[in-house]
């Protein structure tokens, strides 16, 4: 059962208890499945859908730029405003639920963008309307996902006892992997063929259902303590700037390698399904329905999703033991080993031409991804004052966005001039950033005990400046 202890009829806040039951921690962390599932299915299907609708390469690049810009803007702003929110049911849940509702609506619009485009166009060529609806649905969905993303992760640290922060970080990583396993299993085994829907439509609908379910559970069991005193007026951009200035050294030492790891992962996340469908299987998703080229591409997409099952399966299983590994060899050694493993998987894209080795390669990438999505968050949770955790986690998510866009424009457009339409080399060259992340991780500072008194608060520095 989910524990709700009372002492003399007085409710004990979750984060003030000695520890929570494992089931309760899993219920709190389940909400992380929603935004992470979104950020799994969108990269997997973005290029295949864009190619089927003949969206230009330049339009794809700027659409992806908007997706990352939404994360860059939303993550820190939502973090700051949620830190100061006085909603009666807690600071984070209003953002989580609102974002998830619009995530679901955006995915449904993307699912039926072709049909709606035909309906709106009447007797005219529907392609332009379909392209516009696809881009609009993508923009709305990723904006909503970024609104929910930071609060979904932050609420876990808010309500978790200090002794279980590392465990909570790994449970969050597990659930972000579980969503990827589920939806990619449906795609890998071609479950869509038993329905009247196409592969992309079927997977988007499954994702919508899983998002709604996971958020409902977390909203019920993650009981927050609301702010009872109206906080001072928040100036978000100044608070973010102050948060960067007062960033604890362990934070900055883990944030930079994390940013580089996101650079390494971006081309794989958005290019792997297209690489498998076009390069390995020799298909074309823009070919007419029923053609051999179309079938070959869809078979490649299914195999890419099977490889993603191996990737997210590795992340899922490793998430249960990562906190033990960190206790055994330390967070520094874990980060170094994880980023090296990630890069070792990416570099093989230069020469591997058979579909089957990519199952093992995906396992290497999954292990590195598991480390990247758990160790930095655990460190930040330990060194950040609780009342400012949303702002600091928002900054960490900004690092994700910066890394993605450096890869999007630097590798995608820069190296794209040298290697046009060559996802193999784009993914392979990204390994360099993973190796640099591994080298920089040797300077990671490991916080053994959450001693917040060692770090200057954002509020403290703001008060000092106002006094001056």
Coordinates of C-alpha atoms in Angstrom, one line a residue:
X1 CA 0.0 0.0 0.0
X2 CA 1.0 3.6 -0.5
X3 CA 2.0 4.9 2.9
X4 CA 0.3 7.8 4.6
X5 CA 1.5 7.8 8.2
X6 CA -0.1 10.0 10.8
X7 CA 1.3 10.8 14.2
X8 CA -1.3 12.0 16.7
X9 CA -3.6 12.7 13.7
X10 CA -1.1 15.1 12.2
X11 CA -0.1 14.6 8.6
X12 CA 3.7 14.2 8.0
X13 CA 4.9 15.7 4.7
X14 CA 6.4 13.1 2.4
X15 CA 9.8 14.7 2.3
X16 CA 10.0 14.9 6.1
X17 CA 9.7 11.2 6.6
X18 CA 12.6 8.9 7.1
X19 CA 11.8 7.0 4.0
X20 CA 8.9 6.1 1.6
X21 CA 7.9 2.7 0.5
X22 CA 9.3 1.5 -2.9
X23 CA 5.8 1.4 -4.3
X24 CA 5.1 4.9 -3.3
X25 CA 8.3 6.1 -4.9
X26 CA 7.4 4.3 -8.1
X27 CA 3.9 6.0 -8.1
X28 CA 5.5 9.4 -7.7
X29 CA 8.1 8.8 -10.4
X30 CA 5.6 7.3 -12.9
X31 CA 4.7 10.8 -14.2
X32 CA 8.1 11.0 -15.7
X33 CA 6.9 8.5 -18.3
X34 CA 4.7 11.1 -19.9
X35 CA 7.1 13.8 -21.1
X36 CA 9.9 11.3 -21.7
X37 CA 7.6 9.1 -23.8
X38 CA 6.7 12.2 -25.8
X39 CA 10.4 13.0 -26.4
X40 CA 10.9 9.4 -27.4
X41 CA 8.1 9.0 -29.9
X42 CA 8.5 12.5 -31.5
X43 CA 12.1 12.0 -32.5
X44 CA 11.4 8.5 -33.7
X45 CA 8.5 9.5 -36.0
X46 CA 9.4 13.1 -36.9
X47 CA 11.6 12.4 -39.9
X48 CA 9.4 9.5 -41.2
X49 CA 6.2 11.7 -41.1
X50 CA 8.1 14.7 -42.4
X51 CA 9.4 12.7 -45.4
X52 CA 6.0 11.2 -46.1
X53 CA 4.5 14.7 -46.3
X54 CA 7.6 16.0 -48.3
X55 CA 8.5 18.6 -45.7
X56 CA 11.8 20.3 -46.9
X57 CA 15.0 19.7 -45.0
X58 CA 15.3 23.4 -44.1
X59 CA 11.7 23.5 -42.8
X60 CA 12.5 20.4 -40.7
X61 CA 15.6 22.0 -39.3
X62 CA 13.8 25.2 -38.2
X63 CA 10.8 23.1 -36.8
X64 CA 13.3 21.2 -34.7
X65 CA 14.9 24.5 -33.7
X66 CA 11.5 25.6 -32.4
X67 CA 11.1 22.4 -30.4
X68 CA 14.4 23.1 -28.7
X69 CA 13.7 26.8 -28.3
X70 CA 10.4 25.9 -26.5
X71 CA 12.5 23.8 -24.1
X72 CA 15.0 26.6 -23.7
X73 CA 12.3 29.1 -22.8
X74 CA 9.7 27.0 -21.0
X75 CA 11.9 24.9 -18.8
X76 CA 13.5 27.7 -16.7
X77 CA 10.4 29.9 -16.7
X78 CA 8.2 27.1 -15.6
X79 CA 10.8 26.2 -13.0
X80 CA 10.8 29.7 -11.5
X81 CA 7.0 30.2 -11.6
X82 CA 6.4 26.7 -10.1
X83 CA 8.8 27.5 -7.3
X84 CA 6.6 30.5 -6.3
X85 CA 3.2 29.0 -7.1
X86 CA 0.6 29.1 -4.3
X87 CA -1.9 26.7 -5.8
X88 CA -3.8 24.9 -3.1
X89 CA -2.9 21.4 -4.4
X90 CA 0.9 22.2 -4.5
X91 CA 3.3 24.0 -6.7
X92 CA 4.0 21.6 -9.5
X93 CA 0.8 19.6 -10.2
X94 CA -1.0 22.5 -12.0
X95 CA 1.8 22.7 -14.6
X96 CA 2.0 18.9 -14.9
X97 CA -1.7 18.4 -15.6
X98 CA -2.0 21.4 -17.9
X99 CA 1.0 20.4 -20.0
X100 CA -0.1 16.8 -20.2
X101 CA -3.6 17.7 -21.4
X102 CA -2.2 19.7 -24.3
X103 CA 0.4 17.0 -25.0
X104 CA -2.4 14.6 -25.6
X105 CA -4.4 17.0 -27.8
X106 CA -1.2 17.8 -29.8
X107 CA -0.5 14.1 -30.4
X108 CA -4.0 13.5 -31.6
X109 CA -3.8 16.4 -34.0
X110 CA -0.5 15.0 -35.4
X111 CA -2.2 11.6 -35.7
X112 CA -5.0 12.9 -38.0
X113 CA -3.1 15.8 -39.7
X114 CA -3.4 14.0 -43.1
X115 CA -7.2 13.4 -42.7
X116 CA -7.9 16.9 -41.3
X117 CA -5.8 18.4 -44.1
X118 CA -7.9 16.6 -46.7
X119 CA -11.1 17.8 -45.1
X120 CA -10.0 21.4 -44.9
X121 CA -8.6 21.5 -48.4
X122 CA -11.8 20.3 -50.1
X123 CA -11.0 19.9 -53.9
X124 CA -7.6 21.5 -53.6
X125 CA -4.2 19.7 -53.2
X126 CA -4.2 19.0 -49.4
X127 CA -0.4 18.7 -49.1
X128 CA 0.2 22.2 -47.9
X129 CA -2.5 22.0 -45.3
X130 CA -1.2 18.6 -44.1
X131 CA 2.3 20.0 -43.8
X132 CA 1.1 23.0 -41.8
X133 CA -1.0 20.9 -39.5
X134 CA 1.9 18.6 -38.9
X135 CA 4.2 21.5 -38.0
X136 CA 1.6 23.2 -35.8
X137 CA 0.9 19.9 -34.0
X138 CA 4.6 19.4 -33.4
X139 CA 5.1 22.9 -32.1
X140 CA 2.1 22.6 -29.7
X141 CA 3.1 19.2 -28.5
X142 CA 6.7 20.0 -27.7
X143 CA 5.7 23.2 -26.0
X144 CA 3.2 21.3 -23.8
X145 CA 5.8 18.7 -23.1
X146 CA 8.3 21.2 -21.9
X147 CA 5.7 22.8 -19.7
X148 CA 5.2 19.5 -17.9
X149 CA 8.7 18.2 -18.1
X150 CA 10.5 20.2 -15.4
X151 CA 7.7 20.1 -12.8
X152 CA 7.2 16.3 -13.4
X153 CA 10.8 15.7 -12.4
X154 CA 11.0 18.4 -9.8
X155 CA 7.9 17.1 -7.8
X156 CA 9.8 13.9 -7.4
X157 CA 12.7 15.6 -5.6
X158 CA 10.3 17.9 -3.7
X159 CA 8.4 15.1 -2.0
X160 CA 11.2 12.5 -1.7
X161 CA 13.2 12.2 1.6
X162 CA 16.9 13.2 1.3
X163 CA 18.2 9.7 1.9
X164 CA 16.3 8.4 -1.1
X165 CA 17.1 11.1 -3.6
X166 CA 19.5 8.9 -5.6
X167 CA 17.0 6.1 -5.7
X168 CA 14.3 8.5 -6.9
X169 CA 16.6 9.8 -9.6
X170 CA 17.1 6.3 -10.9
X171 CA 13.4 5.4 -10.7
X172 CA 12.7 8.5 -12.8
X173 CA 15.2 7.2 -15.3
X174 CA 13.5 3.8 -15.3
X175 CA 10.1 5.2 -16.1
X176 CA 11.5 7.4 -18.9
X177 CA 12.8 4.2 -20.3
X178 CA 9.7 2.2 -19.7
X179 CA 7.6 4.4 -22.0
X180 CA 10.2 4.0 -24.7
X181 CA 10.1 0.2 -24.3
X182 CA 6.3 0.0 -24.5
X183 CA 5.7 2.1 -27.6
X184 CA 8.8 0.8 -29.4
X185 CA 7.7 -2.8 -28.7
X186 CA 4.4 -2.1 -30.4
X187 CA 6.3 -0.6 -33.4
X188 CA 9.0 -3.3 -33.5
X189 CA 6.4 -6.2 -33.6
X190 CA 4.2 -4.3 -36.1
X191 CA 1.1 -4.4 -33.9
X192 CA -0.4 -1.7 -36.1
X193 CA -0.9 -4.3 -38.8
X194 CA -3.7 -5.8 -36.8
X195 CA -5.6 -2.5 -36.8
X196 CA -7.0 -0.2 -39.5
X197 CA -4.4 2.5 -38.6
X198 CA -1.0 3.2 -40.2
X199 CA 2.1 2.6 -38.1
X200 CA 2.6 6.3 -37.2
X201 CA -1.0 6.9 -36.3
X202 CA -1.2 3.8 -34.1
X203 CA 1.9 4.7 -32.1
X204 CA 0.8 8.2 -31.6
X205 CA -2.6 7.1 -30.1
X206 CA -0.8 4.5 -27.8
X207 CA 1.4 7.3 -26.6
X208 CA -1.5 9.6 -25.8
X209 CA -3.1 6.9 -23.7
X210 CA 0.1 6.2 -21.7
X211 CA 0.6 9.9 -21.1
X212 CA -2.9 10.3 -19.6
X213 CA -2.5 7.3 -17.4
X214 CA 0.9 8.1 -16.0
X215 CA 0.1 11.7 -15.1
X216 CA -3.2 10.7 -13.4
X217 CA -1.3 8.3 -11.1
X218 CA 1.4 10.8 -10.1
X219 CA -1.1 13.6 -9.6
X220 CA -2.9 11.4 -7.1
X221 CA 0.0 10.0 -5.0
X222 CA 2.6 12.8 -5.1
X223 CA 1.0 14.9 -2.3
X224 CA 2.7 18.3 -2.2
X225 CA 2.8 20.8 0.6
X226 CA 1.4 24.1 -0.8
X227 CA 3.1 27.4 -0.1
X228 CA 1.1 29.1 2.7
X229 CA 2.8 32.5 2.4
X230 CA 2.6 34.5 -0.8
X231 CA 6.2 34.8 -2.0
X232 CA 7.6 38.1 -3.3
X233 CA 7.0 39.0 -6.9
X234 CA 9.2 36.8 -9.2
X235 CA 11.3 38.3 -11.9
X236 CA 12.0 35.1 -13.9
X237 CA 14.9 36.2 -16.0
X238 CA 16.7 37.8 -13.2
X239 CA 16.1 34.7 -11.0
X240 CA 17.5 32.5 -13.7
X241 CA 20.5 34.7 -14.1
X242 CA 21.1 34.7 -10.3
X243 CA 20.7 30.9 -10.4
X244 CA 23.4 30.6 -13.0
X245 CA 25.6 33.0 -11.0
X246 CA 25.1 31.0 -7.7
X247 CA 25.4 27.7 -9.4
X248 CA 27.1 25.3 -7.0
X249 CA 30.4 23.9 -8.3
X250 CA 29.2 20.3 -8.4
X251 CA 26.3 21.5 -10.6
X252 CA 28.5 23.2 -13.1
X253 CA 31.0 20.3 -13.2
X254 CA 28.2 17.9 -14.2
X255 CA 26.2 20.2 -16.4
X256 CA 28.9 20.8 -19.0
X257 CA 29.5 17.0 -19.7
X258 CA 25.7 16.6 -19.7
X259 CA 25.4 19.3 -22.4
X260 CA 28.0 17.5 -24.5
X261 CA 26.3 14.2 -24.0
X262 CA 23.0 15.7 -25.4
X263 CA 25.0 16.9 -28.4
X264 CA 26.1 13.3 -28.9
X265 CA 22.6 11.9 -28.6
X266 CA 20.7 14.3 -30.8
X267 CA 21.6 13.0 -34.2
X268 CA 20.9 9.4 -33.0
X269 CA 17.5 10.3 -31.5
X270 CA 16.3 12.1 -34.6
X271 CA 18.2 10.3 -37.3
X272 CA 18.2 6.6 -36.4
X273 CA 14.8 5.6 -37.7
X274 CA 15.5 7.4 -41.0
X275 CA 18.9 5.9 -41.2
X276 CA 17.5 2.4 -40.7
X277 CA 14.7 2.9 -43.2
X278 CA 16.6 4.6 -46.0
X279 CA 20.3 3.5 -45.5
X280 CA 20.1 -0.1 -44.2
X281 CA 16.7 -1.1 -45.7
X282 CA 17.0 1.0 -48.8
X283 CA 13.4 2.4 -48.6
X284 CA 11.7 5.7 -49.2
X285 CA 8.8 6.9 -47.0
X286 CA 7.7 9.5 -49.6
X287 CA 7.0 6.8 -52.1
X288 CA 3.4 5.9 -53.0
X289 CA 1.5 3.8 -50.6
X290 CA 1.9 0.1 -51.2
X291 CA 5.1 0.5 -53.2
X292 CA 8.1 -1.6 -52.5
X293 CA 10.2 1.4 -51.4
X294 CA 7.4 2.4 -49.0
X295 CA 7.3 -1.1 -47.5
X296 CA 11.0 -1.3 -47.2
X297 CA 11.1 2.0 -45.3
X298 CA 8.3 0.8 -42.9
X299 CA 10.2 -2.4 -42.3
X300 CA 13.3 -0.4 -41.5
X301 CA 11.3 1.8 -39.2
X302 CA 10.0 -1.3 -37.4
X303 CA 13.5 -2.6 -37.0
X304 CA 14.7 0.8 -35.7
X305 CA 12.0 0.6 -33.0
X306 CA 13.1 -3.0 -32.2
X307 CA 16.6 -1.6 -31.6
X308 CA 15.0 1.1 -29.5
X309 CA 13.5 -1.6 -27.3
X310 CA 17.0 -2.8 -26.7
X311 CA 18.2 0.7 -25.9
X312 CA 15.4 1.6 -23.5
X313 CA 15.4 -1.9 -22.1
X314 CA 19.0 -1.4 -21.1
X315 CA 18.1 2.0 -19.6
X316 CA 15.2 0.4 -17.7
X317 CA 17.2 -2.4 -16.2
X318 CA 20.3 -0.3 -15.5
X319 CA 18.2 2.3 -13.7
X320 CA 17.5 -0.2 -10.9
X321 CA 21.2 -0.7 -10.2
X322 CA 22.7 2.6 -11.1
X323 CA 22.4 4.0 -7.5
X324 CA 24.3 0.9 -6.3
X325 CA 27.0 1.4 -9.0
X326 CA 27.3 5.0 -7.9
X327 CA 27.7 3.9 -4.3
X328 CA 30.3 1.3 -5.3
X329 CA 32.6 3.3 -7.7
X330 CA 31.3 6.8 -7.3
X331 CA 29.3 9.2 -9.5
X332 CA 32.5 10.4 -11.2
X333 CA 33.6 7.0 -12.4
X334 CA 30.0 6.2 -13.4
X335 CA 29.8 9.3 -15.5
X336 CA 33.1 8.6 -17.2
X337 CA 32.2 5.0 -18.0
X338 CA 28.7 5.9 -19.2
X339 CA 29.8 8.6 -21.6
X340 CA 32.6 6.4 -23.0
X341 CA 30.0 3.6 -23.6
X342 CA 27.7 6.0 -25.3
X343 CA 30.5 7.2 -27.7
X344 CA 31.6 3.6 -28.4
X345 CA 28.2 2.8 -29.7
X346 CA 27.9 5.9 -31.9
X347 CA 31.3 5.5 -33.6
X348 CA 30.3 2.1 -35.0
X349 CA 27.9 3.8 -37.4
X350 CA 30.8 4.6 -39.7
X351 CA 31.3 1.0 -40.7
X352 CA 28.4 -1.3 -39.6
X353 CA 26.2 -2.1 -42.6
X354 CA 24.1 -5.1 -41.3
X355 CA 20.9 -4.5 -39.4
X356 CA 21.5 -7.1 -36.6
X357 CA 24.6 -5.6 -34.9
X358 CA 22.5 -2.4 -34.2
X359 CA 20.7 -4.3 -31.5
X360 CA 24.0 -4.5 -29.5
X361 CA 24.9 -1.0 -30.5
X362 CA 21.6 0.3 -29.2
X363 CA 22.4 -1.4 -25.9
X364 CA 25.6 0.6 -25.6
X365 CA 23.8 3.8 -26.4
X366 CA 21.1 2.9 -23.9
X367 CA 23.6 2.4 -21.1
X368 CA 25.2 5.7 -21.7
X369 CA 21.8 7.5 -21.9
X370 CA 20.8 5.9 -18.6
X371 CA 23.9 7.5 -16.9
X372 CA 23.3 10.9 -18.6
X373 CA 19.7 11.0 -17.4
X374 CA 20.3 10.0 -13.8
X375 CA 23.7 11.0 -12.4
X376 CA 23.5 14.8 -13.2
X377 CA 19.9 15.0 -11.9
X378 CA 20.9 13.2 -8.7
X379 CA 23.9 15.6 -8.1
X380 CA 21.7 18.7 -8.8
X381 CA 19.0 17.5 -6.4
X382 CA 21.6 17.0 -3.7
X383 CA 23.3 20.4 -3.9
X384 CA 20.3 22.7 -4.7
X385 CA 18.2 24.3 -1.9
X386 CA 14.7 22.7 -2.1
X387 CA 12.9 26.0 -2.5
X388 CA 15.0 26.8 -5.6
X389 CA 15.2 23.3 -7.1
X390 CA 12.8 24.1 -9.9
X391 CA 15.0 26.9 -11.2
X392 CA 18.2 24.7 -11.1
X393 CA 16.6 21.7 -12.8
X394 CA 15.2 24.1 -15.4
X395 CA 18.8 25.3 -16.1
X396 CA 19.9 21.7 -16.4
X397 CA 17.1 21.2 -19.0
X398 CA 18.4 24.3 -20.8
X399 CA 21.7 22.5 -21.2
X400 CA 19.7 19.8 -23.0
X401 CA 18.3 22.4 -25.4
X402 CA 21.7 24.1 -26.0
X403 CA 23.3 20.7 -26.7
X404 CA 20.5 19.7 -29.1
X405 CA 20.7 22.9 -31.1
X406 CA 24.5 22.9 -31.4
X407 CA 24.1 19.5 -32.9
X408 CA 21.1 20.5 -35.0
X409 CA 22.8 23.4 -36.7
X410 CA 26.5 22.5 -36.2
X411 CA 26.3 18.9 -37.3
X412 CA 22.9 18.8 -39.1
X413 CA 23.4 21.9 -41.2
X414 CA 27.2 22.3 -41.0
X415 CA 28.3 18.8 -41.7
X416 CA 25.2 18.4 -43.8
X417 CA 26.9 20.5 -46.5
X418 CA 29.7 18.0 -46.6
X419 CA 27.6 14.8 -46.2
X420 CA 24.1 15.7 -47.6
X421 CA 21.3 13.2 -46.7
X422 CA 23.8 11.0 -44.8
X423 CA 22.4 10.2 -41.3
X424 CA 25.1 7.5 -40.9
X425 CA 28.0 10.0 -40.8
X426 CA 26.0 12.6 -38.8
X427 CA 25.4 10.0 -36.0
X428 CA 28.9 8.7 -36.2
X429 CA 30.7 12.0 -35.9
X430 CA 28.6 12.9 -32.8
X431 CA 30.7 10.4 -30.8
X432 CA 33.4 13.0 -30.5
X433 CA 31.2 15.0 -28.1
X434 CA 30.6 11.9 -26.0
X435 CA 34.3 11.3 -25.6
X436 CA 34.9 15.0 -24.6
X437 CA 32.1 14.6 -22.0
X438 CA 33.8 11.6 -20.6
X439 CA 37.1 13.5 -20.3
X440 CA 35.4 16.5 -18.5
X441 CA 33.7 14.1 -16.1
X442 CA 37.0 13.4 -14.4
X443 CA 36.5 16.8 -12.8
X444 CA 33.0 15.8 -11.4
X445 CA 32.6 16.8 -7.7
X446 CA 30.6 14.1 -5.8
X447 CA 28.2 15.5 -3.0
X448 CA 28.3 12.8 -0.4
X449 CA 25.7 14.4 1.9
X450 CA 23.1 17.0 1.0
X451 CA 24.5 20.0 2.9
X452 CA 22.8 23.0 1.5
X453 CA 24.5 25.4 3.9
X454 CA 27.7 25.1 1.8
X455 CA 26.0 26.8 -1.2
X456 CA 24.8 30.3 -1.6
X457 CA 21.1 30.7 -2.2
X458 CA 19.6 32.6 -5.1
X459 CA 17.5 34.5 -2.6
X460 CA 20.6 35.4 -0.5
X461 CA 22.4 36.9 -3.4
X462 CA 19.3 38.8 -4.5
X463 CA 18.8 40.2 -1.0
X464 CA 22.5 41.2 -0.8
X465 CA 22.3 43.1 -4.1
X466 CA 19.0 44.9 -3.1
X467 CA 20.7 46.0 0.2
X468 CA 23.6 47.5 -1.7

